[in-house]
Amino acid sequence: MTTIALRKYLVSKINLVEDDLILEKIKKIIEKKEKVYELSEEQLKSIEISEKQILMGEYFDQEQMDEKFEQWLKRK
């Protein structure tokens, strides 16, 4: 089914729904998908710093983090 056909099908089915609870749930699903997050200047700067650190090799891979975590647990 193409996107257009699916959209038309869903609209026709939604038009038949008379249950407010179902319509509210559909509304929430649609609004959840449309949510746009705006990052603060501080968050953007933090991401920029992190990206530079990754490019410079200043990061731990999952295996390294697992080892560090195991060492940390043994010290407790």
CSV table of N, CA and C in Angstrom, one decimal:
chain,number,residue,atom,x,y,z
A,1,MET,N,0.9,-1.2,0.0
A,1,MET,CA,0.0,0.0,0.0
A,1,MET,C,0.9,1.2,0.0
A,2,THR,N,0.6,2.2,-0.9
A,2,THR,CA,1.4,3.4,-1.0
A,2,THR,C,1.1,4.3,0.2
A,3,THR,N,1.9,5.2,0.4
A,3,THR,CA,1.7,6.2,1.5
A,3,THR,C,0.4,6.9,1.3
A,4,ILE,N,0.1,7.4,0.1
A,4,ILE,CA,-1.1,8.1,-0.2
A,4,ILE,C,-2.3,7.2,0.1
A,5,ALA,N,-2.3,6.0,-0.4
A,5,ALA,CA,-3.4,5.0,-0.2
A,5,ALA,C,-3.6,4.7,1.3
A,6,LEU,N,-2.5,4.6,2.0
A,6,LEU,CA,-2.6,4.3,3.4
A,6,LEU,C,-3.2,5.5,4.1
A,7,ARG,N,-2.8,6.7,3.8
A,7,ARG,CA,-3.3,7.9,4.4
A,7,ARG,C,-4.8,8.0,4.2
A,8,LYS,N,-5.2,7.8,2.9
A,8,LYS,CA,-6.7,7.9,2.6
A,8,LYS,C,-7.5,6.8,3.4
A,9,TYR,N,-6.9,5.6,3.5
A,9,TYR,CA,-7.6,4.5,4.2
A,9,TYR,C,-7.8,4.9,5.7
A,10,LEU,N,-6.7,5.4,6.3
A,10,LEU,CA,-6.7,5.8,7.7
A,10,LEU,C,-7.7,6.9,7.9
A,11,VAL,N,-7.7,7.9,7.1
A,11,VAL,CA,-8.6,9.0,7.2
A,11,VAL,C,-10.1,8.5,7.1
A,12,SER,N,-10.3,7.6,6.2
A,12,SER,CA,-11.7,7.1,6.0
A,12,SER,C,-12.1,6.4,7.3
A,13,LYS,N,-11.2,5.6,7.9
A,13,LYS,CA,-11.5,4.8,9.1
A,13,LYS,C,-11.7,5.7,10.3
A,14,ILE,N,-10.8,6.7,10.4
A,14,ILE,CA,-10.9,7.7,11.5
A,14,ILE,C,-12.2,8.4,11.5
A,15,ASN,N,-12.6,8.8,10.3
A,15,ASN,CA,-13.9,9.5,10.1
A,15,ASN,C,-15.1,8.7,10.6
A,16,LEU,N,-15.0,7.4,10.7
A,16,LEU,CA,-16.0,6.5,11.2
A,16,LEU,C,-16.0,6.3,12.7
A,17,VAL,N,-14.9,6.6,13.3
A,17,VAL,CA,-14.8,6.4,14.8
A,17,VAL,C,-15.6,7.4,15.5
A,18,GLU,N,-16.4,6.9,16.5
A,18,GLU,CA,-17.2,7.8,17.3
A,18,GLU,C,-16.8,7.8,18.8
A,19,ASP,N,-15.8,7.0,19.1
A,19,ASP,CA,-15.3,6.8,20.5
A,19,ASP,C,-14.3,7.9,20.7
A,20,ASP,N,-14.6,8.8,21.7
A,20,ASP,CA,-13.6,9.9,22.0
A,20,ASP,C,-12.3,9.4,22.5
A,21,LEU,N,-12.3,8.3,23.3
A,21,LEU,CA,-11.1,7.7,23.8
A,21,LEU,C,-10.1,7.3,22.7
A,22,ILE,N,-10.7,6.6,21.7
A,22,ILE,CA,-9.9,6.1,20.6
A,22,ILE,C,-9.3,7.3,19.8
A,23,LEU,N,-10.1,8.3,19.6
A,23,LEU,CA,-9.7,9.5,18.9
A,23,LEU,C,-8.6,10.2,19.7
A,24,GLU,N,-8.7,10.3,21.0
A,24,GLU,CA,-7.7,10.9,21.8
A,24,GLU,C,-6.4,10.2,21.7
A,25,LYS,N,-6.5,8.8,21.7
A,25,LYS,CA,-5.2,8.0,21.6
A,25,LYS,C,-4.6,8.2,20.3
A,26,ILE,N,-5.3,8.3,19.2
A,26,ILE,CA,-4.8,8.6,17.9
A,26,ILE,C,-4.1,9.9,17.9
A,27,LYS,N,-4.8,10.9,18.5
A,27,LYS,CA,-4.2,12.3,18.5
A,27,LYS,C,-2.9,12.3,19.3
A,28,LYS,N,-2.8,11.5,20.4
A,28,LYS,CA,-1.5,11.5,21.2
A,28,LYS,C,-0.4,10.8,20.4
A,29,ILE,N,-0.7,9.8,19.6
A,29,ILE,CA,0.3,9.1,18.8
A,29,ILE,C,0.8,10.1,17.8
A,30,ILE,N,-0.1,10.8,17.1
A,30,ILE,CA,0.3,11.7,16.1
A,30,ILE,C,1.2,12.8,16.7
A,31,GLU,N,0.7,13.4,17.8
A,31,GLU,CA,1.4,14.5,18.4
A,31,GLU,C,2.8,14.0,18.9
A,32,LYS,N,2.9,12.8,19.4
A,32,LYS,CA,4.2,12.3,19.9
A,32,LYS,C,5.2,12.2,18.8
A,33,LYS,N,4.8,11.8,17.6
A,33,LYS,CA,5.6,11.7,16.5
A,33,LYS,C,6.1,13.1,16.0
A,34,GLU,N,5.3,14.1,16.2
A,34,GLU,CA,5.6,15.5,15.7
A,34,GLU,C,6.4,16.3,16.7
A,35,LYS,N,6.7,15.7,17.9
A,35,LYS,CA,7.4,16.5,18.9
A,35,LYS,C,8.8,16.9,18.4
A,36,VAL,N,9.1,18.1,18.5
A,36,VAL,CA,10.4,18.6,18.1
A,36,VAL,C,11.2,19.2,19.4
A,37,TYR,N,12.4,18.7,19.5
A,37,TYR,CA,13.2,19.1,20.7
A,37,TYR,C,14.1,20.3,20.3
A,38,GLU,N,14.1,21.3,21.1
A,38,GLU,CA,15.0,22.4,20.9
A,38,GLU,C,16.1,22.3,22.0
A,39,LEU,N,17.3,22.3,21.5
A,39,LEU,CA,18.4,22.2,22.5
A,39,LEU,C,18.9,23.6,22.9
A,40,SER,N,19.3,23.7,24.1
A,40,SER,CA,19.8,25.0,24.6
A,40,SER,C,21.2,25.2,24.0
A,41,GLU,N,21.8,26.4,24.2
A,41,GLU,CA,23.1,26.7,23.7
A,41,GLU,C,24.1,25.8,24.5
A,42,GLU,N,23.9,25.6,25.7
A,42,GLU,CA,24.8,24.8,26.5
A,42,GLU,C,24.8,23.3,26.0
A,43,GLN,N,23.6,22.8,25.7
A,43,GLN,CA,23.5,21.4,25.2
A,43,GLN,C,24.2,21.3,23.8
A,44,LEU,N,24.0,22.3,22.9
A,44,LEU,CA,24.7,22.3,21.6
A,44,LEU,C,26.2,22.4,21.8
A,45,LYS,N,26.7,23.2,22.7
A,45,LYS,CA,28.1,23.3,23.0
A,45,LYS,C,28.7,22.0,23.5
A,46,SER,N,27.9,21.3,24.4
A,46,SER,CA,28.3,20.0,24.9
A,46,SER,C,28.4,19.0,23.8
A,47,ILE,N,27.5,19.0,22.9
A,47,ILE,CA,27.5,18.1,21.7
A,47,ILE,C,28.7,18.4,20.8
A,48,GLU,N,29.0,19.6,20.6
A,48,GLU,CA,30.1,20.0,19.8
A,48,GLU,C,31.5,19.6,20.4
A,49,ILE,N,31.6,19.7,21.7
A,49,ILE,CA,32.8,19.3,22.4
A,49,ILE,C,32.9,17.8,22.3
A,50,SER,N,31.8,17.1,22.5
A,50,SER,CA,31.9,15.6,22.4
A,50,SER,C,32.3,15.1,21.0
A,51,GLU,N,31.7,15.8,20.0
A,51,GLU,CA,32.1,15.4,18.6
A,51,GLU,C,33.6,15.6,18.4
A,52,LYS,N,34.1,16.7,18.9
A,52,LYS,CA,35.6,16.9,18.7
A,52,LYS,C,36.4,15.9,19.5
A,53,GLN,N,35.9,15.5,20.7
A,53,GLN,CA,36.6,14.4,21.4
A,53,GLN,C,36.6,13.1,20.7
A,54,ILE,N,35.5,12.8,20.1
A,54,ILE,CA,35.4,11.5,19.3
A,54,ILE,C,36.4,11.6,18.1
A,55,LEU,N,36.4,12.7,17.4
A,55,LEU,CA,37.4,12.8,16.3
A,55,LEU,C,38.8,12.7,16.7
A,56,MET,N,39.1,13.1,17.9
A,56,MET,CA,40.5,13.0,18.4
A,56,MET,C,40.8,11.7,19.1
A,57,GLY,N,39.8,10.8,19.1
A,57,GLY,CA,40.0,9.5,19.7
A,57,GLY,C,39.8,9.5,21.2
A,58,GLU,N,39.3,10.5,21.8
A,58,GLU,CA,39.1,10.6,23.2
A,58,GLU,C,37.8,10.1,23.7
A,59,TYR,N,37.7,8.7,23.6
A,59,TYR,CA,36.5,8.1,24.0
A,59,TYR,C,36.8,6.6,24.4
A,60,PHE,N,35.8,6.0,25.0
A,60,PHE,CA,36.0,4.6,25.4
A,60,PHE,C,34.9,3.8,24.6
A,61,ASP,N,35.3,2.6,24.0
A,61,ASP,CA,34.4,1.8,23.3
A,61,ASP,C,33.6,0.9,24.4
A,62,GLN,N,32.7,0.2,24.0
A,62,GLN,CA,31.8,-0.6,24.9
A,62,GLN,C,32.7,-1.6,25.7
A,63,GLU,N,33.6,-2.2,25.1
A,63,GLU,CA,34.5,-3.2,25.8
A,63,GLU,C,35.3,-2.5,26.9
A,64,GLN,N,35.9,-1.4,26.5
A,64,GLN,CA,36.6,-0.6,27.5
A,64,GLN,C,35.8,-0.2,28.7
A,65,MET,N,34.6,0.3,28.4
A,65,MET,CA,33.7,0.7,29.5
A,65,MET,C,33.3,-0.5,30.3
A,66,ASP,N,33.1,-1.7,29.7
A,66,ASP,CA,32.7,-2.9,30.5
A,66,ASP,C,33.9,-3.2,31.5
A,67,GLU,N,35.1,-3.1,31.0
A,67,GLU,CA,36.3,-3.4,31.8
A,67,GLU,C,36.4,-2.4,33.0
A,68,LYS,N,36.2,-1.1,32.7
A,68,LYS,CA,36.2,-0.1,33.7
A,68,LYS,C,35.1,-0.3,34.8
A,69,PHE,N,33.9,-0.7,34.3
A,69,PHE,CA,32.8,-1.0,35.2
A,69,PHE,C,33.1,-2.2,36.1
A,70,GLU,N,33.7,-3.2,35.5
A,70,GLU,CA,34.1,-4.4,36.3
A,70,GLU,C,35.1,-4.0,37.4
A,71,GLN,N,36.1,-3.2,37.0
A,71,GLN,CA,37.1,-2.7,38.0
A,71,GLN,C,36.4,-1.9,39.1
A,72,TRP,N,35.5,-1.0,38.7
A,72,TRP,CA,34.8,-0.2,39.7
A,72,TRP,C,34.0,-1.1,40.7
A,73,LEU,N,33.3,-2.1,40.1
A,73,LEU,CA,32.5,-3.0,41.0
A,73,LEU,C,33.4,-3.7,42.0
A,74,LYS,N,34.6,-4.1,41.6
A,74,LYS,CA,35.5,-4.8,42.5
A,74,LYS,C,36.1,-3.9,43.6
A,75,ARG,N,36.1,-2.6,43.4
A,75,ARG,CA,36.6,-1.7,44.4
A,75,ARG,C,35.6,-1.5,45.5
A,76,LYS,N,34.3,-1.7,45.2
A,76,LYS,CA,33.2,-1.4,46.1
A,76,LYS,C,33.2,-2.3,47.3
